[in-house]
Coordinates of C-alpha atoms in Angstrom, one line a residue:
K1 CA -0.2 26.7 -33.9
D2 CA 0.4 26.8 -30.0
L3 CA -0.7 24.7 -27.1
H4 CA 0.4 25.8 -23.8
P5 CA 0.7 23.0 -21.0
P6 CA -2.7 22.7 -19.2
V7 CA -3.2 23.8 -15.7
I8 CA -4.9 21.2 -13.8
S9 CA -6.9 21.5 -10.6
L10 CA -8.5 18.5 -8.8
A11 CA -11.0 18.7 -6.0
L12 CA -12.8 15.9 -4.1
S13 CA -16.6 15.9 -4.4
P14 CA -18.2 14.6 -1.0
G15 CA -20.3 11.6 -1.5
S16 CA -19.4 11.3 -5.2
G17 CA -15.8 11.1 -6.4
L18 CA -13.4 13.8 -8.3
L19 CA -13.8 17.0 -9.9
M20 CA -11.2 18.0 -12.5
A21 CA -10.7 21.4 -14.0
V22 CA -8.4 22.0 -16.7
L23 CA -7.3 25.4 -18.0
V24 CA -6.3 25.1 -21.8
Q25 CA -4.5 27.8 -23.7
M26 CA -4.0 27.7 -27.6
T27 CA -3.4 29.4 -30.7
V28 CA -5.4 28.3 -33.9
A29 CA -3.9 29.7 -37.1
G30 CA -5.2 29.5 -40.7
K31 CA -6.8 31.3 -43.6
S32 CA -9.9 33.9 -43.2
F33 CA -12.6 33.9 -45.8
T34 CA -10.9 37.0 -47.1
G35 CA -7.6 35.0 -47.9
G36 CA -5.5 36.5 -45.2
K37 CA -3.9 34.9 -42.4
V38 CA -5.9 35.0 -39.1
E39 CA -4.7 33.7 -35.7
I40 CA -7.2 33.1 -32.7
T41 CA -5.9 32.8 -29.3
L42 CA -8.0 31.1 -26.7
A43 CA -8.3 30.1 -23.3
A44 CA -10.8 27.3 -22.4
N45 CA -11.7 25.8 -19.1
L46 CA -12.6 21.9 -19.3
T47 CA -14.6 21.0 -15.9
A48 CA -15.3 17.3 -15.6
S49 CA -16.7 15.0 -12.9
S50 CA -16.0 11.4 -12.1
R51 CA -17.5 8.5 -9.9
L52 CA -15.7 6.5 -7.4
W53 CA -17.5 3.2 -6.8
P54 CA -16.5 -0.4 -6.8
D55 CA -17.1 -2.6 -9.9
A56 CA -18.6 -6.1 -10.2
A57 CA -15.1 -7.5 -8.9
G58 CA -15.1 -5.1 -5.8
V59 CA -12.1 -2.8 -7.1
P60 CA -12.9 0.8 -6.5
L61 CA -12.8 2.7 -9.9
F62 CA -13.3 6.3 -11.1
S63 CA -15.9 6.3 -14.2
P64 CA -16.1 9.4 -16.2
G65 CA -19.2 11.6 -15.9
S66 CA -20.0 14.9 -17.4
C67 CA -17.4 17.0 -19.4
R68 CA -18.1 20.4 -20.4
I69 CA -15.7 23.2 -22.2
T70 CA -16.3 26.8 -21.1
L71 CA -14.5 29.7 -23.2
V72 CA -12.7 32.0 -21.1
S73 CA -11.1 34.4 -23.5
V74 CA -10.8 34.8 -27.0
K75 CA -8.2 37.3 -29.1
T76 CA -8.0 37.5 -32.8
N77 CA -6.0 39.4 -35.4
L78 CA -8.9 40.0 -37.5
P79 CA -10.5 43.7 -37.8
S80 CA -12.7 44.7 -35.3
S81 CA -15.4 45.3 -37.6
T82 CA -15.4 41.6 -38.8
L83 CA -15.1 40.0 -35.2
P84 CA -18.5 39.8 -33.9
K85 CA -20.0 38.2 -36.9
V86 CA -16.9 36.1 -37.6
M87 CA -16.1 34.9 -34.2
S88 CA -19.6 33.9 -33.3
K89 CA -19.8 31.6 -36.3
F90 CA -16.5 30.1 -35.7
L91 CA -16.9 29.6 -32.1
D92 CA -20.4 28.2 -32.2
S93 CA -20.0 26.0 -35.5
T94 CA -16.4 25.0 -34.6
L95 CA -14.9 25.2 -31.2
Q96 CA -17.9 24.2 -29.0
K97 CA -18.1 21.0 -31.2
V98 CA -14.5 20.2 -31.6
L99 CA -12.8 21.0 -28.0
P100 CA -14.8 18.5 -26.1
G101 CA -13.9 15.7 -28.7
L102 CA -10.3 16.7 -28.5
L103 CA -9.9 17.6 -24.8
C104 CA -12.5 15.2 -22.9
P105 CA -10.7 11.8 -24.1
A106 CA -7.8 13.3 -22.1
V107 CA -9.6 13.2 -18.8
D108 CA -10.7 9.4 -19.5
A109 CA -7.0 8.8 -20.0
V110 CA -5.9 10.4 -16.6
L111 CA -8.8 8.3 -15.1
N112 CA -7.3 4.9 -16.7
L113 CA -4.0 5.8 -15.3
V114 CA -5.3 6.2 -11.7
N115 CA -7.8 3.2 -12.2
A116 CA -4.6 1.0 -13.2
K117 CA -3.2 1.8 -9.9
F118 CA -6.7 0.8 -8.3
S119 CA -6.6 -2.6 -10.1
N120 CA -3.6 -3.9 -8.3
L121 CA -5.5 -3.3 -5.1
T122 CA -7.0 -6.9 -5.1
S123 CA -3.8 -8.7 -6.5
K124 CA -2.3 -11.5 -4.3
I125 CA 0.7 -10.4 -2.6
P126 CA 3.3 -13.1 -1.9
L127 CA 4.6 -13.2 1.7
G128 CA 8.1 -15.0 0.8
S129 CA 7.2 -18.6 0.3
A130 CA 4.9 -18.9 3.5
G131 CA 1.6 -17.7 2.1
T132 CA -0.2 -14.7 0.3
L133 CA -1.9 -11.2 1.5
Q134 CA -4.7 -10.0 -0.4
Y135 CA -7.2 -6.9 0.0
A136 CA -10.8 -6.7 -0.8
L137 CA -13.2 -3.8 -0.4
L138 CA -15.1 -4.2 2.8
N139 CA -17.4 -1.2 2.1
P140 CA -18.1 1.2 -0.6
P141 CA -15.5 4.1 -0.8
L142 CA -16.1 7.2 1.2
T143 CA -15.6 10.7 -0.2
T144 CA -15.3 13.6 1.9
D145 CA -14.1 17.2 0.7
T146 CA -10.5 16.4 2.0
F147 CA -9.8 12.7 1.7
I148 CA -11.1 9.3 0.5
E149 CA -11.4 6.6 2.7
L150 CA -11.3 3.1 1.7
D151 CA -12.1 0.2 4.4
L152 CA -10.4 -3.0 3.3
K153 CA -10.7 -6.6 4.4
T154 CA -7.5 -8.4 4.7
I155 CA -7.1 -12.0 3.5
L156 CA -4.1 -14.0 4.7
R157 CA -3.6 -17.5 3.4
Q158 CA -0.9 -20.0 4.4
K159 CA 1.0 -21.7 1.5
E160 CA -1.4 -24.4 1.6
G161 CA -4.3 -22.2 0.8
K162 CA -5.7 -22.1 4.2
E163 CA -7.3 -18.8 5.0
V164 CA -6.0 -17.5 8.6
D165 CA -8.6 -16.0 11.0
L166 CA -8.4 -12.5 11.7
P167 CA -9.7 -10.3 14.7
M168 CA -12.4 -8.2 13.3
D169 CA -11.3 -5.0 15.0
Q170 CA -12.5 -1.9 13.5
L171 CA -10.5 1.4 14.0
S172 CA -12.1 4.8 14.4
L173 CA -10.7 7.5 12.3
A174 CA -11.1 9.9 15.3
S175 CA -8.8 7.6 17.1
L176 CA -5.8 7.9 14.6
P177 CA -3.1 10.2 14.4
P178 CA -3.9 13.5 12.3
K179 CA -3.8 12.9 8.7
S180 CA -0.9 14.5 6.8
N181 CA -1.7 17.0 4.1
A182 CA -1.2 15.6 0.4
A183 CA -0.4 12.2 1.8
T184 CA -1.9 8.6 1.7
Q185 CA -2.2 6.8 4.8
L186 CA -2.5 2.9 5.3
I187 CA -3.8 1.9 8.7
L188 CA -2.8 -1.5 9.7
S189 CA -3.8 -3.0 13.1
A190 CA -1.7 -4.7 15.8
G191 CA -4.2 -7.8 15.3
F192 CA -3.4 -7.9 11.5
L193 CA 0.2 -7.7 12.0
S194 CA 0.0 -10.5 14.6
A195 CA -1.9 -12.6 11.8
E196 CA 0.6 -11.9 9.2
L197 CA 3.6 -13.0 11.7
S198 CA 1.5 -16.4 12.3
V199 CA 1.7 -17.1 8.8
L200 CA 5.4 -16.4 8.9
Q201 CA 6.0 -17.9 12.2
A202 CA 7.9 -21.0 10.5
S203 CA 10.7 -18.3 9.6
F204 CA 11.5 -18.0 13.5
N205 CA 12.4 -21.7 13.5
L206 CA 16.2 -21.8 14.0
D207 CA 18.9 -24.7 14.9
I208 CA 21.6 -23.1 16.9
S209 CA 24.9 -24.9 16.7
N210 CA 28.4 -24.1 17.9
D211 CA 29.9 -20.8 16.5
M212 CA 26.6 -19.9 14.7
V213 CA 26.1 -16.8 17.3
L214 CA 29.0 -14.6 17.8
G215 CA 30.1 -13.8 21.3
L216 CA 28.6 -17.1 22.9
P217 CA 31.2 -19.4 24.7
P218 CA 31.7 -23.0 23.0
L219 CA 28.1 -24.6 22.8
V220 CA 28.7 -27.9 24.6
T221 CA 27.3 -29.9 27.5
T222 CA 29.8 -28.5 30.3
M223 CA 28.8 -24.9 29.4
L224 CA 25.1 -25.9 29.9
G225 CA 25.9 -27.5 33.2
A226 CA 27.7 -24.1 34.5
V227 CA 24.6 -22.1 33.3
I228 CA 22.2 -24.6 35.1
P229 CA 24.0 -26.2 38.0
E230 CA 20.9 -28.4 38.8
I231 CA 21.4 -30.5 35.4
S232 CA 25.0 -30.5 35.3
R233 CA 25.2 -34.2 36.8
A234 CA 22.9 -35.6 34.4
L235 CA 25.0 -34.1 31.4
P236 CA 27.7 -36.1 29.5
Q237 CA 30.8 -34.2 29.5
S238 CA 32.1 -31.9 26.7
Q239 CA 29.6 -33.0 24.0
P240 CA 28.6 -30.7 21.4
V241 CA 25.0 -29.2 21.7
V242 CA 22.5 -28.1 19.2
I243 CA 19.6 -26.1 20.0
E244 CA 16.5 -26.6 18.0
M245 CA 14.1 -23.3 18.5
R246 CA 10.4 -24.1 17.2
A247 CA 7.5 -21.8 17.0
A248 CA 5.0 -23.0 19.7
G249 CA 2.3 -20.3 19.4
A250 CA 1.3 -17.3 17.2
P251 CA 3.3 -14.2 17.6
V252 CA 1.6 -11.3 19.1
V253 CA 2.2 -7.6 18.4
T254 CA 1.6 -4.9 20.7
I255 CA 1.6 -1.2 19.6
T256 CA 1.5 1.9 21.8
P257 CA 2.6 5.3 21.1
G258 CA 5.8 4.9 22.8
Q259 CA 6.9 1.4 22.0
S260 CA 6.0 -1.7 19.9
S261 CA 7.0 -4.9 20.6
V262 CA 6.3 -8.7 19.4
Q263 CA 6.0 -11.4 21.9
L264 CA 7.5 -14.8 20.5
F265 CA 6.6 -18.4 22.0
S266 CA 8.6 -21.2 21.2
T267 CA 10.1 -24.1 22.5
A268 CA 14.1 -24.9 22.9
E269 CA 15.3 -28.4 22.7
F270 CA 18.7 -29.0 23.5
R271 CA 20.2 -31.8 21.8
I272 CA 23.6 -33.6 21.7
S273 CA 24.9 -35.4 18.6
P274 CA 27.7 -37.7 19.3
A275 CA 29.9 -38.8 16.5
D276 CA 29.2 -42.4 17.0
S277 CA 25.4 -42.6 17.7
A278 CA 22.2 -41.0 17.0
P279 CA 21.2 -37.4 18.5
E280 CA 19.9 -37.5 22.1
S281 CA 17.5 -35.1 23.4
L282 CA 18.5 -33.6 26.9
F283 CA 15.8 -31.3 27.8
V284 CA 13.2 -28.9 26.3
L285 CA 12.7 -25.5 27.8
D286 CA 9.5 -23.3 27.1
V287 CA 10.8 -19.6 26.0
H288 CA 8.9 -16.5 25.7
S289 CA 11.0 -13.8 24.1
S290 CA 9.9 -9.9 24.1
L291 CA 11.1 -8.1 20.9
E292 CA 11.4 -4.6 20.4
V293 CA 9.9 -3.5 17.0
Q294 CA 11.3 -0.7 14.5
F295 CA 9.0 0.0 11.6
A296 CA 10.2 1.3 8.3
V297 CA 8.7 1.5 4.8
A298 CA 11.0 1.0 1.8
E299 CA 10.1 0.5 -1.6
E300 CA 6.4 0.5 -0.8
K301 CA 6.9 -2.2 1.7
L302 CA 6.5 -2.3 5.3
Q303 CA 9.6 -3.7 7.2
L304 CA 10.0 -4.6 10.6
S305 CA 13.3 -4.6 12.5
L306 CA 13.3 -7.2 15.7
A307 CA 15.6 -6.7 18.7
L308 CA 15.7 -8.9 21.5

């Protein structure tokens, strides 16, 4: 007749998985053996346990364990003289048999929802068109009374399928900032971010031509001669210049409590493109750029904003 919304409590079980307690309140209505109406209002506590462990594919999953029902309180409109016998028979023969079959599958449904999130953990994540990122469980999950720790191996592949070597630096939890309550934290090392940018380093290739960058004077050979007097005599006059920036080494990410940066290593080849002849290389500079990094998370994705 009436079913109150369940009150759910969750707790982590150290070394095991998850403990779930569900308080259910309901009113059961029907006819008594005398033909009159009977209502029984009861409160039952469901307790269930689950184990967190990787499956054959290495995905951490919750598997259901024990599920028990305990009656907390029972009230009825039956006369008190019939209560002991009728209630004892009803509870023993019906509720204790029926309630587990009704309520315990709900626990499995909740675990399936959580496991569906875990199942995406090992899915390949595209890094634009440059490659893919994939996580794999490095060690069995560690469950304490306050958090679940997952040590993940990161697998980076270039678009050709070649795996990128990653530094094997292991972070100690004691060295990390204190964990926020009721929050999930994903800890990524600077070495991992450097390797990820190495997959994307072709994105830093750039051809700079006249009027491409606002605020620059006209990009012609005369301007180059004014900036670098030593080469002014060797340059043709007033020819348009194109600067071809190309990555020359893997980016390096440095993270400190006060500031983070990305070091980019590239070459800048200065070329002229006369209208009546083939492009001609003037000279090549080795360029080391230091960029400040600001981190942000948007739509569950890590974003890096770089400023020269």
